Amino acid sequence: MKKIGFLSFGHWTPSPQSQTRSASDALLQSIELAVATEELGADGAYFRVHHFARQLASPFPLLAAAGARTSRIELGTAVIDMRYENPLYMAEDAGAADLIAGGRLQLGISRGSPEQVVDGFRYFGHVPAEGSDDAEMAREHTRVFLEVIQGEGFAQPNPRPMFPNPPGLLRIEPHSPGLRDRIWWGAGTRKTAVWTAEQGMNLMSSTLLTEDTGVPFHQLQAEQIQRFRDAWKAAGHEREPRVSVSRSVFPIVSEQDRAYFGHETHSQDQVGFLDGGNARFGKTYAGEPEQLVKELADDEAVAAADTLLLTVPNQLGVDYNAHLLDSVVRYVAPELGWR
């Protein structure tokens, strides 16, 4: 394990039990947690994207703001639902946010998960082509996005422009060099992981897989990672790929920790039904730091990945989540080879 970051869904609710009661709270607290993460010495701040929900959406203003407030950590998404995206407009936003952050963006993208509304992407003006479906549309949006962020010109210039043009075809601006190598695909199956490698994207794998073979979650995910690496090698890509996995990890080092997460100390994998098929969900890791070190050392997928994203309960507030991250980087991560 080389890098550790947090992953926030950015929930908010007006409930008095929540420390995050509005969209403003969710956004501003996300920035503050990114700053705290850098101060703690961790490596990344990642944000989930959901539409039509009281959660974080439109990630690029948030990424740009966090980029302006930090100087070292990676800033990313896990993941952007490509069914909703205009790939050229997204390329402009991503280029601008990456330049503000000094080339620190790590953008996780995907076909997306079940959403709050039926075919929500249609309200954004995106309709699958005849004979296609929303998953194929997401991949087509991705193809265009990956193509245009490479910085090659493709648009015919106006012969009488308002401002002088450089010679040749024009590209999307602003262009951020190197961003293409920092795009990740959130893969929910072993087959999709192979496709991800063939496209030359890094692999993101979360706390669930939309398939089940009967083996423990971490072993199924480790197999997914190995298939990704094998496909990457077969494709002949020159650079080394990156792989992240997400985990819910709660070291219990105080009575407050015990009150919040003591009931999770015997968590197990779960098998359920999601998006039309069986899915396996990974367990929550909660307990004394020494116990967590033993359990995570046996997690084959954590061992196979280079980046661990810790899902955080953002509605408990910035101070408590900074405490959780500090507990992990202080008591758990060093025993697993981090740094």
C-alpha positions as a printed Julia matrix, in Angstrom:
339×3 Matrix{Float64}:
   0.0     0.0     0.0
   1.55    3.28   -1.15
  -1.22    5.85   -0.68
  -4.15    6.44    1.66
  -6.99    8.87    1.12
 -10.57    9.4     2.15
 -13.71    8.94    0.06
 -16.74   11.05    0.96
 -20.26   10.77   -0.41
 -20.97   14.25    0.91
 -24.36   13.5     2.43
 -26.35   16.25    4.07
 -29.65   16.32    5.92
 -31.4    18.97    8.01
 -31.65   16.49   10.9
 -30.33   17.93   14.2
 -28.24   14.76   14.6
 -26.21   15.68   11.49
 -23.2    17.96   11.5
 -23.78   18.49    7.77
 -27.21   20.03    7.34
 -27.06   21.77    3.96
 -25.38   21.6     0.57
 -23.19   24.5     1.67
 -22.1    22.52    4.72
 -21.27   19.47    2.6
 -19.15   21.46    0.16
 -17.3    23.64    2.64
 -16.69   20.76    5.05
 -15.34   18.68    2.15
 -12.74   21.35    1.48
 -11.84   21.58    5.18
 -11.45   17.81    5.42
  -9.13   17.87    2.4
  -7.0    20.5     4.16
  -6.98   18.44    7.35
  -6.01   15.33    5.38
  -2.97   17.09    3.98
  -2.0    18.31    7.44
  -2.26   14.76    8.8
   0.15   13.49    6.18
  -2.32   11.32    4.26
  -2.33   11.26    0.48
  -5.73   12.0    -1.04
  -9.22   13.44   -0.9
 -11.81   11.76   -3.1
 -15.48   12.54   -3.61
 -18.46   10.53   -4.83
 -20.85   12.05   -7.38
 -24.61   11.47   -7.25
 -27.29   13.43   -9.08
 -30.77   14.32   -7.81
 -29.65   13.56   -4.26
 -28.64   15.38   -1.09
 -25.05   14.4    -1.8
 -22.1    15.85   -3.66
 -22.56   16.4    -7.4
 -20.83   18.74   -9.97
 -17.36   17.86   -8.68
 -15.14   20.31  -10.52
 -15.86   23.45   -8.49
 -15.16   21.41   -5.36
 -11.96   19.92   -6.77
 -10.74   23.34   -7.89
 -11.47   24.88   -4.49
  -9.73   22.03   -2.66
  -6.84   22.31   -5.1
  -6.43   25.99   -4.28
  -6.38   25.24   -0.53
  -3.91   22.34   -0.65
  -0.52   21.78   -2.24
   0.39   18.1    -2.0
  -2.48   15.62   -1.76
  -4.22   13.98   -4.67
  -7.76   15.2    -5.38
 -10.16   12.89   -7.08
 -13.58   11.44   -7.74
 -14.92    7.96   -7.14
 -16.8     8.14   -9.41
 -18.31   10.51  -12.0
 -21.28    8.94  -13.77
 -20.43    9.32  -17.46
 -24.04    8.83  -18.55
 -24.67   12.41  -17.4
 -21.59   14.07  -18.9
 -21.01   16.22  -21.95
 -17.47   14.95  -22.61
 -16.12   18.15  -24.2
 -17.49   20.42  -21.47
 -16.17   17.95  -18.91
 -12.75   18.12  -20.56
 -12.72   21.91  -20.13
 -13.74   21.67  -16.47
 -11.26   18.89  -15.75
  -8.41   20.73  -17.45
  -9.11   23.9   -15.49
  -9.43   22.12  -12.13
  -6.25   20.12  -12.77
  -4.26   23.25  -13.61
  -5.51   24.99  -10.46
  -4.43   21.94   -8.45
  -1.04   21.76  -10.13
  -1.66   18.45  -11.86
  -2.94   16.56   -8.81
  -6.35   15.38  -10.1
  -7.11   11.65  -10.14
 -10.49   11.36  -11.85
 -12.5     8.21  -11.28
 -15.27    7.79  -13.85
 -17.71    5.0   -14.61
 -21.05    3.94  -16.02
 -22.53    4.9   -12.66
 -24.76    3.19  -10.13
 -28.53    3.04   -9.63
 -29.69    6.64   -9.16
 -32.45    8.51   -7.36
 -34.63    9.0   -10.44
 -35.5     6.89  -13.46
 -33.11    7.54  -16.35
 -31.89   10.76  -14.77
 -29.38   11.27  -17.57
 -32.28   12.07  -19.9
 -33.02   15.2   -17.9
 -29.43   16.23  -18.61
 -30.12   15.91  -22.33
 -28.44   12.55  -22.95
 -30.33    9.75  -24.7
 -28.79    6.44  -25.81
 -28.53    6.02  -29.56
 -30.99    3.7   -31.23
 -30.0     0.1   -30.58
 -27.77    1.13  -27.67
 -28.29    1.54  -23.93
 -27.15    3.79  -21.1
 -24.05    1.72  -20.34
 -22.89    1.92  -23.94
 -23.63    5.66  -23.96
 -21.41    6.07  -20.88
 -18.58    4.29  -22.64
 -19.0     6.44  -25.75
 -18.89    9.61  -23.63
 -15.75    8.19  -22.04
 -14.13    7.47  -25.39
 -14.64   11.07  -26.53
 -13.46   12.49  -23.19
 -10.26   10.4   -23.22
  -9.58   11.41  -26.79
  -9.94   15.16  -26.35
  -7.96   15.46  -23.08
  -4.87   14.19  -24.9
  -4.55   17.68  -26.33
  -4.66   17.01  -30.05
  -6.41   19.51  -32.3
  -9.65   18.39  -33.96
 -11.88   21.45  -34.49
 -11.79   23.48  -37.71
 -10.81   27.1   -36.91
 -12.88   30.05  -38.09
 -11.07   31.75  -41.0
 -12.07   35.12  -39.52
 -11.77   34.61  -35.75
 -12.32   37.28  -33.13
  -8.81   36.54  -31.77
  -5.78   35.05  -33.56
  -5.64   31.24  -33.57
  -2.55   29.03  -33.41
  -1.9    27.15  -36.65
  -3.82   23.96  -37.42
  -6.88   22.39  -35.87
  -7.92   23.61  -32.45
  -8.09   21.56  -29.24
 -10.12   21.83  -26.07
  -8.69   24.48  -23.76
  -7.39   24.66  -21.16
  -5.28   21.56  -21.72
  -3.58   19.96  -18.72
  -0.66   17.73  -19.73
  -0.62   14.32  -18.1
  -4.29   14.25  -17.12
  -4.98   11.35  -19.49
  -2.76    9.09  -17.37
  -4.72   10.04  -14.24
  -8.13    8.76  -15.32
  -9.56    5.75  -13.46
 -12.55    3.54  -14.24
 -14.76    2.28  -11.44
 -15.2    -1.39  -12.35
 -17.86   -3.51  -10.69
 -16.94   -6.84  -12.28
 -13.89   -8.81  -13.37
 -14.89   -8.43  -17.02
 -15.1    -4.65  -16.75
 -11.67   -4.58  -15.11
 -10.23   -6.24  -18.22
 -11.94   -3.63  -20.43
 -10.53   -0.88  -18.2
  -7.0    -2.13  -18.75
  -7.52   -2.34  -22.49
  -8.54    1.34  -22.51
  -5.41    2.36  -20.6
  -7.24    3.61  -17.51
  -6.34    2.97  -13.89
  -8.64    0.69  -11.88
 -10.97    1.73   -9.07
 -12.77   -1.01   -7.17
 -15.14   -0.17   -4.34
 -16.7    -1.98   -1.41
 -19.04   -3.96   -3.66
 -18.87   -6.04   -6.8
 -21.91   -6.71   -8.96
 -21.16  -10.41   -9.17
 -20.66  -13.23   -6.69
 -18.74  -16.5    -7.01
 -19.13  -17.6    -3.4
 -15.62  -16.66   -2.29
 -14.96  -13.88    0.26
 -15.22  -10.36   -1.12
 -11.52   -9.56   -0.77
 -10.56  -12.67   -2.73
 -13.0   -11.92   -5.53
 -11.68   -8.36   -5.68
  -8.08   -9.58   -5.69
  -8.94  -11.78   -8.68
 -10.45   -8.74  -10.38
  -7.23   -6.79   -9.78
  -5.07   -9.61  -11.13
  -7.17   -9.87  -14.29
  -6.77   -6.11  -14.72
  -2.99   -6.31  -14.4
  -2.78   -9.26  -16.79
  -4.88   -7.4   -19.37
  -2.77   -4.27  -18.93
   0.39   -6.21  -19.64
  -1.19   -7.9   -22.66
  -2.27   -4.52  -24.05
   1.35   -3.35  -24.04
   0.86   -0.05  -22.22
   4.17    1.58  -21.33
   3.41    3.08  -17.92
   2.63    1.27  -14.69
  -1.1     1.25  -13.86
  -2.59    2.18  -10.52
  -5.26    0.34   -8.55
  -7.4     1.61   -5.67
  -9.8    -0.2    -3.38
 -12.26    1.32   -0.93
 -12.78    0.14    2.62
 -14.72    1.23    5.69
 -12.1     1.22    8.46
 -12.86    2.51   11.97
 -10.13    2.17   14.6
 -11.63    2.22   18.07
  -9.31    4.31   20.21
 -11.87    6.28   22.25
 -15.25    5.83   23.87
 -16.75    8.01   21.15
 -15.41    5.62   18.51
 -16.89    2.71   20.43
 -20.27    4.42   20.68
 -20.36    5.06   16.94
 -18.84    1.85   15.58
 -18.56   -0.74   18.34
 -21.52   -2.64   16.86
 -19.54   -3.18   13.63
 -16.73   -5.2    15.21
 -18.18   -8.49   13.94
 -19.12   -7.29   10.46
 -19.16   -9.84    7.63
 -19.51   -9.8     3.85
 -23.05   -9.52    2.56
 -24.63  -10.85   -0.61
 -27.57   -8.97   -2.08
 -29.39   -8.05   -5.25
 -28.34   -4.86   -7.05
 -29.05   -3.46  -10.5
 -30.58   -6.69  -11.78
 -28.17   -9.25  -10.39
 -26.33  -10.65   -7.39
 -23.75   -8.47   -5.7
 -21.22   -9.06   -2.93
 -20.55   -6.29   -0.42
 -17.35   -6.15    1.6
 -17.41   -6.01    5.36
 -16.72   -3.04    7.61
 -13.46   -3.1     9.55
 -13.99   -1.81   13.1
 -12.01   -2.64   16.22
  -8.86   -2.0    18.21
  -5.94   -0.95   15.97
  -4.0    -4.17   16.58
  -6.97   -6.23   15.46
  -7.49   -4.08   12.37
  -3.86   -4.56   11.38
  -4.3    -8.34   11.51
  -7.57   -8.3     9.56
  -6.38   -5.88    6.87
  -3.11   -7.79    6.48
  -5.25  -10.79    5.45
  -7.22   -8.7     2.92
  -5.81   -9.85   -0.42
  -7.25   -6.93   -2.38
  -5.78   -4.32   -0.04
  -2.42   -6.05   -0.47
  -2.78   -6.03   -4.26
  -3.77   -2.35   -4.56
  -1.46    0.65   -4.33
  -4.14    3.04   -3.01
  -6.61    2.6    -0.16
  -9.63    4.92   -0.02
 -11.29    5.13    3.38
 -15.02    5.79    3.23
 -15.87    8.41    5.83
 -19.12    9.19    7.67
 -19.08   12.82    6.62
 -22.19   13.79    8.59
 -20.24   13.3    11.82
 -18.31   16.46   10.96
 -14.81   17.49    9.96
 -13.2    17.14   13.39
 -14.4    13.59   13.94
 -13.47   12.44   10.44
 -10.04   14.01   10.79
  -9.72   12.02   14.03
 -10.61    8.81   12.17
  -8.04    9.48    9.47
  -5.42   10.31   12.06
  -6.12    7.03   13.87
  -5.63    5.08   10.64
  -2.41    6.8     9.56
  -1.03    6.77   13.11
  -1.89    3.27   14.35
  -2.88    1.07   11.39
  -1.37    2.07    8.06
   2.33    1.98    9.06
   1.93   -1.64   10.15
   0.63   -2.47    6.65
   3.64   -1.03    4.82
   2.43    2.52    4.23
   5.43    4.88    4.11
